[in-house]
Coordinates of C-alpha atoms and ligand atoms in Angstrom, one line a residue:
M1105 CA 11.2 -27.7 45.5
G1106 CA 7.8 -27.6 44.0
I1107 CA 5.0 -25.1 43.0
V1108 CA 1.7 -25.0 44.8
L1109 CA -1.3 -23.3 43.2
N1110 CA -3.4 -22.1 46.1
G1111 CA -7.1 -21.4 46.3
G1112 CA -8.3 -22.3 42.8
T1113 CA -11.3 -24.4 41.8
I1114 CA -10.3 -27.5 40.0
V1115 CA -12.5 -28.6 37.1
T1116 CA -12.1 -32.0 35.4
A1117 CA -14.5 -33.8 33.1
A1118 CA -16.0 -35.5 36.2
D1119 CA -15.6 -33.1 39.1
I1120 CA -15.5 -29.5 40.3
Y1121 CA -14.0 -28.8 43.7
Q1122 CA -11.8 -26.4 45.6
A1123 CA -8.3 -27.7 46.4
D1124 CA -4.6 -26.8 46.0
V1125 CA -2.4 -28.4 43.4
R1126 CA 1.2 -29.3 44.0
I1127 CA 3.6 -29.6 41.1
E1128 CA 7.0 -31.2 41.3
G1129 CA 9.1 -31.5 38.2
E1130 CA 6.9 -32.2 35.2
R1131 CA 4.0 -33.8 37.1
I1132 CA 1.2 -33.0 39.5
V1133 CA 2.1 -34.8 42.7
A1134 CA -0.7 -33.9 45.1
I1135 CA -4.1 -32.3 45.1
G1136 CA -5.7 -31.4 48.5
C1137 CA -5.3 -29.1 51.5
D1138 CA -2.1 -28.3 53.4
I1139 CA 0.1 -29.8 50.7
K1140 CA 2.8 -27.1 50.6
Q1141 CA 6.3 -28.5 51.4
P1142 CA 9.2 -26.4 52.7
G1143 CA 10.8 -24.5 49.9
D1144 CA 7.8 -24.6 47.6
Q1145 CA 6.8 -21.6 45.6
A1146 CA 3.2 -20.6 46.2
I1147 CA 1.0 -19.0 43.6
D1148 CA -2.3 -17.5 44.6
V1149 CA -5.0 -18.5 42.1
D1150 CA -8.0 -17.5 44.2
G1151 CA -11.1 -16.9 42.2
C1152 CA -9.7 -18.8 39.2
F1153 CA -10.6 -22.1 37.6
L1154 CA -7.9 -24.7 37.1
F1155 CA -8.5 -26.6 33.9
P1156 CA -6.4 -29.4 32.3
G1157 CA -4.5 -27.9 29.4
G1158 CA -6.5 -27.8 26.3
I1159 CA -5.9 -30.4 23.6
D1160 CA -6.6 -29.4 20.0
P1161 CA -6.5 -32.6 18.0
H1162 CA -7.0 -30.9 14.6
T1163 CA -4.4 -28.4 13.4
H1164 CA -2.6 -27.8 10.1
F1165 CA 0.7 -26.1 10.9
D1166 CA 3.1 -25.5 8.0
L1167 CA 0.9 -27.5 5.6
P1168 CA 2.0 -27.2 1.9
M1169 CA -0.9 -26.0 -0.2
G1170 CA 0.4 -25.9 -3.8
D1171 CA 2.9 -23.0 -4.1
F1172 CA 2.7 -21.8 -0.5
S1173 CA 2.2 -23.2 3.0
T1174 CA -0.3 -22.3 5.8
S1175 CA 0.8 -19.2 7.4
D1176 CA 1.2 -20.6 10.9
D1177 CA 4.2 -22.9 11.3
F1178 CA 4.9 -24.8 14.4
E1179 CA 6.4 -21.9 16.1
S1180 CA 3.7 -19.3 15.6
G1181 CA 0.8 -21.8 15.7
S1182 CA 1.9 -23.3 19.0
K1183 CA 2.6 -19.9 20.5
A1184 CA -1.0 -18.9 19.6
A1185 CA -2.2 -22.2 21.1
I1186 CA -0.5 -21.8 24.4
M1187 CA -1.6 -18.2 24.8
G1188 CA -5.2 -19.4 24.4
G1189 CA -4.8 -22.2 26.9
T1190 CA -4.1 -25.1 24.6
T1191 CA -1.1 -27.1 25.8
T1192 CA -1.2 -30.1 23.3
I1193 CA -2.0 -30.2 19.6
L1194 CA -2.2 -33.0 17.2
D1195 CA -1.2 -32.0 13.7
F1196 CA -1.8 -33.8 10.4
A1197 CA 1.5 -35.1 9.2
T1198 CA 0.7 -35.6 5.5
Q1199 CA 1.9 -38.3 3.2
F1200 CA 1.8 -36.7 -0.3
K1201 CA 1.5 -38.6 -3.5
G1202 CA 4.5 -40.9 -4.1
E1203 CA 5.8 -40.7 -0.5
T1204 CA 5.9 -43.5 2.1
L1205 CA 4.3 -42.8 5.4
K1206 CA 7.7 -42.7 7.1
E1207 CA 8.8 -40.0 4.6
G1208 CA 5.7 -37.9 5.4
L1209 CA 6.2 -38.4 9.1
A1210 CA 9.9 -37.4 8.9
N1211 CA 9.0 -34.2 7.1
W1212 CA 6.6 -33.3 10.0
H1213 CA 9.2 -34.1 12.7
T1214 CA 11.6 -31.7 10.9
K1215 CA 9.0 -28.9 10.8
A1216 CA 8.1 -29.3 14.5
K1217 CA 11.4 -30.2 16.2
D1218 CA 12.5 -27.6 18.8
R1219 CA 10.0 -25.1 17.5
S1220 CA 6.8 -25.9 19.4
Y1221 CA 5.6 -24.1 22.6
V1222 CA 3.1 -26.9 23.2
D1223 CA 3.5 -30.7 23.3
Y1224 CA 2.5 -32.2 20.0
G1225 CA 1.7 -35.4 18.3
F1226 CA 0.8 -36.3 14.8
H1227 CA -2.0 -38.1 13.0
M1228 CA -0.8 -39.5 9.7
A1229 CA -2.9 -38.2 6.8
I1230 CA -2.8 -40.8 4.0
T1231 CA -3.4 -39.4 0.5
D1232 CA -1.8 -42.2 -1.7
W1233 CA -3.1 -45.6 -0.7
N1234 CA -1.5 -48.9 -1.8
E1235 CA -0.5 -52.2 -0.3
S1236 CA 2.9 -51.0 0.9
I1237 CA 1.3 -48.2 2.8
A1238 CA -1.0 -50.7 4.5
Q1239 CA 2.0 -52.6 5.5
E1240 CA 3.6 -49.5 7.0
M1241 CA 0.7 -48.8 9.3
P1242 CA 1.5 -51.3 12.2
E1243 CA 5.1 -49.9 12.5
L1244 CA 3.8 -46.4 12.8
I1245 CA 1.3 -47.4 15.4
H1246 CA 3.7 -49.5 17.5
Q1247 CA 7.0 -47.8 17.0
E1248 CA 6.4 -44.2 16.1
G1249 CA 3.5 -43.4 18.4
I1250 CA 1.0 -42.6 15.6
S1251 CA -2.3 -44.2 16.7
S1252 CA -4.6 -42.3 14.3
F1253 CA -4.7 -41.8 10.6
K1254 CA -6.7 -39.4 8.5
L1255 CA -8.3 -40.0 5.1
Y1256 CA -10.2 -37.5 3.0
M1257 CA -13.4 -38.3 1.1
A1258 CA -13.1 -34.8 -0.6
Y1259 CA -10.6 -32.7 -2.5
K1260 CA -10.7 -34.9 -5.7
N1261 CA -7.4 -35.4 -7.5
V1262 CA -5.5 -34.0 -4.5
L1263 CA -6.2 -35.6 -1.2
Q1264 CA -9.3 -37.7 -1.8
V1265 CA -9.2 -41.5 -1.5
D1266 CA -11.8 -44.0 -2.7
D1267 CA -14.0 -46.3 -0.7
G1268 CA -11.8 -49.3 -1.3
A1269 CA -8.8 -47.4 0.3
L1270 CA -11.1 -46.3 3.2
L1271 CA -12.2 -49.9 3.8
Q1272 CA -8.7 -51.3 3.7
A1273 CA -7.4 -48.6 6.0
L1274 CA -10.2 -49.1 8.5
R1275 CA -9.5 -52.9 8.5
Q1276 CA -5.8 -52.3 9.2
A1277 CA -6.5 -49.7 11.9
G1278 CA -9.0 -52.0 13.5
E1279 CA -6.6 -54.9 13.6
F1280 CA -3.5 -53.0 14.7
G1281 CA -4.9 -50.5 17.2
A1282 CA -5.5 -47.2 15.5
L1283 CA -8.4 -44.8 15.0
I1284 CA -9.3 -43.7 11.4
C1285 CA -10.3 -40.0 11.2
V1286 CA -12.2 -39.0 8.1
H1287 CA -13.1 -35.7 6.3
C1288 CA -16.6 -36.5 5.2
E1289 CA -17.8 -34.8 2.0
N1290 CA -18.6 -36.6 -1.3
G1291 CA -15.7 -35.3 -3.3
D1292 CA -17.0 -36.5 -6.7
I1293 CA -20.2 -34.6 -6.3
V1294 CA -18.5 -31.5 -4.9
Y1295 CA -16.1 -31.6 -7.9
D1296 CA -19.1 -31.6 -10.3
L1297 CA -21.0 -28.9 -8.5
V1298 CA -18.0 -26.6 -8.3
R1299 CA -17.5 -27.1 -12.1
E1300 CA -21.1 -26.4 -12.8
H1301 CA -21.1 -23.2 -10.8
V1302 CA -17.9 -21.9 -12.4
E1303 CA -19.1 -22.7 -15.9
Q1304 CA -22.3 -20.7 -15.3
G1305 CA -20.2 -17.7 -14.2
K1306 CA -21.1 -18.2 -10.6
T1307 CA -17.6 -17.4 -9.2
S1308 CA -18.0 -15.3 -6.0
P1309 CA -17.5 -16.8 -2.5
K1310 CA -21.2 -17.2 -2.0
Y1311 CA -21.2 -20.2 -4.3
H1312 CA -18.7 -22.1 -2.1
P1313 CA -21.4 -23.4 0.3
L1314 CA -23.8 -24.0 -2.6
S1315 CA -21.2 -26.4 -4.2
R1316 CA -20.9 -28.3 -0.9
P1317 CA -24.4 -28.6 0.5
P1318 CA -25.1 -30.4 3.8
I1319 CA -26.3 -33.5 1.9
V1320 CA -22.9 -34.2 0.5
E1321 CA -21.5 -34.3 4.0
E1322 CA -24.4 -36.4 5.3
E1323 CA -24.0 -38.9 2.5
A1324 CA -20.3 -39.3 3.0
T1325 CA -20.7 -39.6 6.8
S1326 CA -23.3 -42.3 6.4
R1327 CA -21.1 -44.1 3.9
V1328 CA -18.0 -44.2 6.0
I1329 CA -20.0 -45.3 9.0
T1330 CA -21.1 -48.2 6.9
L1331 CA -17.5 -49.0 5.9
A1332 CA -16.4 -48.9 9.5
Q1333 CA -19.2 -51.2 10.4
L1334 CA -18.1 -53.6 7.6
A1335 CA -14.5 -53.4 8.8
G1336 CA -15.4 -53.8 12.5
A1337 CA -13.2 -50.7 13.2
P1338 CA -13.7 -47.6 15.3
L1339 CA -14.1 -44.3 13.4
Y1340 CA -13.7 -40.6 14.2
I1341 CA -15.4 -38.0 12.0
V1342 CA -13.6 -34.7 11.8
H1343 CA -15.2 -31.3 11.7
L1344 CA -18.8 -32.4 11.6
T1345 CA -21.1 -29.4 10.6
C1346 CA -24.7 -30.4 10.0
S1347 CA -27.7 -32.0 11.5
G1348 CA -27.9 -34.8 8.9
A1349 CA -24.4 -36.0 9.5
L1350 CA -25.0 -35.7 13.3
K1351 CA -28.0 -37.9 13.0
A1352 CA -25.9 -40.5 11.2
V1353 CA -23.3 -40.5 14.0
N1354 CA -26.0 -40.6 16.7
D1355 CA -27.8 -43.5 15.0
A1356 CA -24.6 -45.5 14.8
K1357 CA -23.8 -44.8 18.4
L1358 CA -27.2 -45.9 19.5
K1359 CA -26.7 -49.2 17.6
G1360 CA -23.5 -49.6 19.6
Q1361 CA -21.0 -48.8 16.8
E1362 CA -17.8 -47.2 17.9
V1363 CA -18.2 -43.9 16.1
Y1364 CA -16.8 -40.6 17.5
A1365 CA -17.2 -37.1 16.1
E1366 CA -15.7 -33.7 16.4
T1367 CA -17.0 -30.3 15.6
C1368 CA -15.3 -26.9 15.7
P1369 CA -16.2 -23.4 17.1
Q1370 CA -16.7 -22.0 13.6
Y1371 CA -19.6 -24.4 13.0
L1372 CA -21.1 -23.5 16.4
L1373 CA -20.8 -19.7 16.2
L1374 CA -20.8 -18.7 12.6
D1375 CA -23.2 -19.3 9.7
D1376 CA -23.4 -19.2 6.0
S1377 CA -24.5 -15.6 5.8
K1378 CA -20.8 -14.8 6.1
Y1379 CA -20.4 -15.8 2.4
C1380 CA -22.6 -12.8 1.4
L1381 CA -20.4 -10.2 3.1
E1382 CA -19.6 -7.2 1.0
G1383 CA -16.9 -7.5 -1.7
F1384 CA -14.6 -10.4 -1.4
N1385 CA -14.8 -10.7 2.4
G1386 CA -16.8 -14.0 2.2
A1387 CA -13.5 -15.6 1.2
K1388 CA -12.3 -15.4 4.8
Y1389 CA -14.9 -18.0 5.6
V1390 CA -14.1 -20.4 2.7
I1391 CA -13.5 -23.6 4.7
S1392 CA -14.6 -27.1 4.0
P1393 CA -17.1 -28.3 4.9
P1394 CA -18.5 -24.7 4.7
L1395 CA -20.4 -22.8 7.3
R1396 CA -24.0 -23.9 7.4
P1397 CA -27.4 -22.2 7.7
V1398 CA -28.0 -21.1 11.3
Q1399 CA -30.4 -23.9 12.2
H1400 CA -27.5 -26.4 12.2
Q1401 CA -25.9 -24.6 15.1
K1402 CA -28.7 -25.6 17.4
A1403 CA -28.4 -29.2 16.4
L1404 CA -24.6 -29.2 17.1
W1405 CA -25.0 -27.6 20.5
S1406 CA -27.6 -30.2 21.4
G1407 CA -25.3 -32.9 20.0
L1408 CA -22.5 -31.7 22.3
K1409 CA -24.8 -31.8 25.3
A1410 CA -26.2 -35.2 24.4
G1411 CA -22.8 -36.8 23.9
S1412 CA -23.3 -37.4 20.2
L1413 CA -20.3 -35.1 19.6
D1414 CA -17.1 -36.0 21.5
V1415 CA -14.6 -33.3 20.8
I1416 CA -14.4 -29.6 19.9
A1417 CA -11.2 -29.1 17.8
T1418 CA -10.3 -26.1 15.6
D1419 CA -9.2 -27.3 12.2
H1420 CA -6.7 -24.5 12.5
C1421 CA -5.5 -23.8 8.9
A1422 CA -4.2 -20.3 8.9
L1423 CA -4.4 -18.5 5.5
N1424 CA -4.0 -14.8 4.9
Y1425 CA -6.7 -12.8 3.3
K1426 CA -4.0 -10.9 1.3
G1427 CA -1.8 -13.3 -0.6
H1428 CA -3.7 -16.6 0.0
K1429 CA -7.5 -16.1 -0.1
D1430 CA -7.2 -13.5 -2.8
K1431 CA -5.9 -16.2 -5.2
G1432 CA -9.6 -16.9 -5.8
L1433 CA -10.7 -13.3 -6.4
N1434 CA -12.2 -14.2 -9.8
D1435 CA -13.1 -17.9 -9.0
F1436 CA -14.2 -19.2 -5.6
S1437 CA -12.8 -22.6 -6.4
K1438 CA -9.3 -21.2 -6.3
I1439 CA -9.7 -19.8 -2.8
P1440 CA -7.6 -22.0 -0.5
N1441 CA -9.7 -23.6 2.1
G1442 CA -9.2 -23.0 5.8
S1443 CA -9.2 -20.6 8.7
A1444 CA -7.5 -20.0 12.0
G1445 CA -8.8 -20.7 15.5
V1446 CA -6.3 -22.4 17.7
E1447 CA -5.9 -19.3 19.9
T1448 CA -9.6 -18.5 20.3
R1449 CA -11.1 -21.9 20.9
M1450 CA -11.1 -22.1 24.7
G1451 CA -12.2 -18.5 25.2
L1452 CA -15.1 -18.8 22.7
L1453 CA -16.3 -22.0 24.2
Y1454 CA -16.2 -20.7 27.7
T1455 CA -18.0 -17.5 26.7
Y1456 CA -20.6 -18.9 24.3
G1457 CA -20.8 -22.4 25.6
V1458 CA -20.4 -22.4 29.4
L1459 CA -21.7 -18.9 30.3
P1460 CA -25.1 -19.2 28.6
G1461 CA -25.5 -22.8 30.1
K1462 CA -25.1 -24.7 26.8
L1463 CA -22.2 -26.6 28.3
S1464 CA -21.4 -27.3 31.9
L1465 CA -17.8 -26.7 33.1
N1466 CA -17.3 -30.4 33.1
D1467 CA -18.6 -30.7 29.5
F1468 CA -16.2 -27.8 28.6
V1469 CA -13.2 -29.8 30.0
A1470 CA -14.3 -33.1 28.4
L1471 CA -14.9 -31.5 25.0
T1472 CA -11.7 -29.4 24.9
S1473 CA -9.3 -31.8 26.6
T1474 CA -10.3 -35.1 28.2
N1475 CA -12.1 -36.8 25.4
A1476 CA -9.4 -36.1 22.9
A1477 CA -6.8 -37.4 25.4
K1478 CA -8.7 -40.6 25.7
L1479 CA -9.4 -41.1 22.0
F1480 CA -5.9 -40.3 20.9
G1481 CA -3.8 -42.3 23.4
L1482 CA -2.7 -39.6 25.8
F1483 CA -4.9 -40.2 28.9
P1484 CA -4.2 -39.9 31.8
R1485 CA -0.9 -38.3 31.1
K1486 CA -2.8 -35.5 29.5
G1487 CA -6.5 -34.4 29.7
T1488 CA -7.0 -34.3 33.4
L1489 CA -5.8 -32.9 36.7
A1490 CA -4.7 -35.8 38.9
P1491 CA -1.6 -36.9 40.8
G1492 CA 0.8 -38.5 38.2
S1493 CA -0.6 -36.5 35.3
D1494 CA 1.6 -34.0 33.4
A1495 CA 1.2 -30.6 35.1
D1496 CA -0.4 -29.0 32.0
I1497 CA -2.7 -26.6 33.8
I1498 CA -4.6 -23.5 32.7
V1499 CA -5.3 -20.9 35.4
W1500 CA -8.5 -19.4 34.0
D1501 CA -9.6 -16.1 35.4
P1502 CA -13.3 -15.7 34.7
R1503 CA -13.2 -12.0 35.8
V1504 CA -11.2 -10.8 32.8
S1505 CA -13.1 -9.7 29.7
S1506 CA -11.8 -8.7 26.3
V1507 CA -12.8 -8.3 22.6
I1508 CA -11.2 -10.5 20.0
K1509 CA -9.1 -8.6 17.5
A1510 CA -6.7 -10.1 14.9
D1511 CA -4.1 -7.5 15.9
N1512 CA -4.0 -8.8 19.5
L1513 CA -3.6 -12.5 18.6
H1514 CA -0.4 -14.4 18.2
Q1515 CA -1.5 -16.4 15.2
Q1516 CA 0.4 -15.4 12.1
V1517 CA -2.6 -14.5 10.0
D1518 CA -4.0 -11.1 8.9
Y1519 CA -7.6 -11.7 10.1
T1520 CA -9.7 -13.7 12.5
P1521 CA -13.2 -15.0 11.7
Y1522 CA -14.1 -13.8 15.3
E1523 CA -13.1 -10.1 14.9
G1524 CA -15.2 -8.2 17.5
F1525 CA -16.5 -11.1 19.4
E1526 CA -16.5 -10.4 23.2
Q1527 CA -14.7 -12.9 25.4
T1528 CA -15.1 -13.5 29.0
G1529 CA -12.4 -15.3 30.9
K1530 CA -8.7 -15.7 30.1
A1531 CA -5.8 -18.2 30.5
V1532 CA -3.8 -15.9 32.8
H1533 CA -1.2 -18.5 33.7
V1534 CA -0.4 -21.7 31.7
F1535 CA 1.8 -24.5 32.8
L1536 CA 3.3 -27.0 30.4
R1537 CA 4.7 -30.1 32.1
G1538 CA 5.3 -28.2 35.3
K1539 CA 6.9 -25.2 33.7
Q1540 CA 5.1 -21.9 33.8
V1541 CA 5.0 -20.8 30.1
V1542 CA 2.4 -18.0 30.4
E1543 CA 2.4 -15.6 33.3
G1544 CA -0.2 -12.9 33.7
G1545 CA -1.3 -13.4 30.1
H1546 CA 2.3 -13.0 28.7
L1547 CA 4.7 -15.5 27.3
R1548 CA 7.5 -15.9 29.8
S1549 CA 10.3 -17.0 27.4
D1550 CA 11.0 -17.1 23.7
K1551 CA 12.4 -20.6 24.0
P1552 CA 9.9 -23.3 22.9
T1553 CA 9.8 -26.3 25.2
G1554 CA 7.1 -28.5 23.7
I1555 CA 8.0 -32.2 23.0
Y1556 CA 6.8 -34.9 20.7
L1557 CA 4.2 -37.2 22.2
A1558 CA 4.4 -40.8 21.0
R1559 CA 0.8 -41.9 21.6
K1560 CA -0.5 -45.2 22.9
P1561 CA -2.5 -47.5 20.5
F1562 CA -6.2 -47.0 20.4
L1563 CA -8.1 -49.2 22.9
K1564 CA -11.4 -50.5 21.5
R1565 CA -14.2 -50.0 24.0
K1566 CA -15.8 -53.3 23.2
V1567 CA -14.6 -56.6 24.7
E1568 CA -14.6 -59.2 21.9
Ligands
URP896 O1 -11.1 -25.9 5.0 C1 -10.4 -26.7 5.6 N1 -11.0 -27.4 6.5 N2 -9.1 -26.8 5.4 C2 -8.2 -27.6 6.1 C3 -8.1 -29.0 5.5 C4 -9.3 -29.9 6.0 O2 -10.1 -30.2 5.2 O3 -9.3 -30.3 7.2
ZN897 ZN1 -10.9 -31.7 6.5
ZN898 ZN1 -8.5 -30.1 8.8

């Protein structure tokens, strides 16, 4: 006995067409007309789009940040994800100083196991590089399903690694089939600029973006592209925010280098004027890299359309205004960095990307699902609607409109950067591996059914 979704419009990264979808067990088994079998349950999805479940390859659930952790753990973060139409997340399992990669990975498995409403995989974030870590990488790639690693060029003395570590990690990844993801900001310069501002008594949130100007991101992006070229390795830039860094990525792509880049809704829809909000409200937007002057948004939208940017992720890093952000009330450098977005990504991009014509429906699917599946070893199981693929399906009703309010979201955080934004369209039904998890905009069960996804190694696009 299967399920047939009747009368919807299927959208993939390549196509848009009207057809029915038949699900049996965890998979899509047929797409076409007259595919209903005796005993099947039929669900009428007339007037709705059917999108592949969203994939958000950049979340920080339950991430320790000193004496507290991000406020969304795997349970609340994944619940928020599925309610917004995201069915797969890739979180950053972090190796902290002194840990092996396997220890860091084991910690993240413990955090996530039996608690996730979406399927999940891990990138391994390396913060303490040495020869034995290099030796561990092949085992993670081939036995643990970890085909991407993240390194930070910022957060000096905490997460930052030096160029030597970056080069060696890129070489290992290139040789053994992984993709290196990099947070690009020159952490040494940021460290000095932050210190200078604070020493001069410039301690309010408005000095956060001034201590991390676009040029420090542009420089780091260009530098790591050079290192990847030297290593002959593919590279993925996380949360790209500014036109200079975009140009560096685009130039490398034009030269045939395998460089990919992600941006996030916050950099497309919000700008640095938020840091001048009344009182301490600018702290809500203290993220790194920071929000940029408005002209960068135009460059990013063009970069998405032109294919210079490959993925729109969220960098979901939920921190409460009260209790987390206010740790920096008297010193912006003490405001923990991050904001939440896993629940609002699909709705915002549909409303502010597709509806005004900045993105086609196919672009929307490519950027929110398909490209991440391809880059992170999940395609075609995830990222498309096709016979044989997991039945991760969003039934998107474009006739529903709403206004985003923190109180109505499932994220466990006391504000949203998008408070008051109008949204058109909604994930009315969501299927995860054939099981309907969201029905009519409501979670059907309090039992999380997400599973760990061991991912395939990265396949280089170039034949050598
Ligand atoms: O401000 C941010 N982005 N916090 C999360 C950690 C990171 O840099 O990705
Ligand atoms: Zn980052
Ligand atoms: Zn991040």
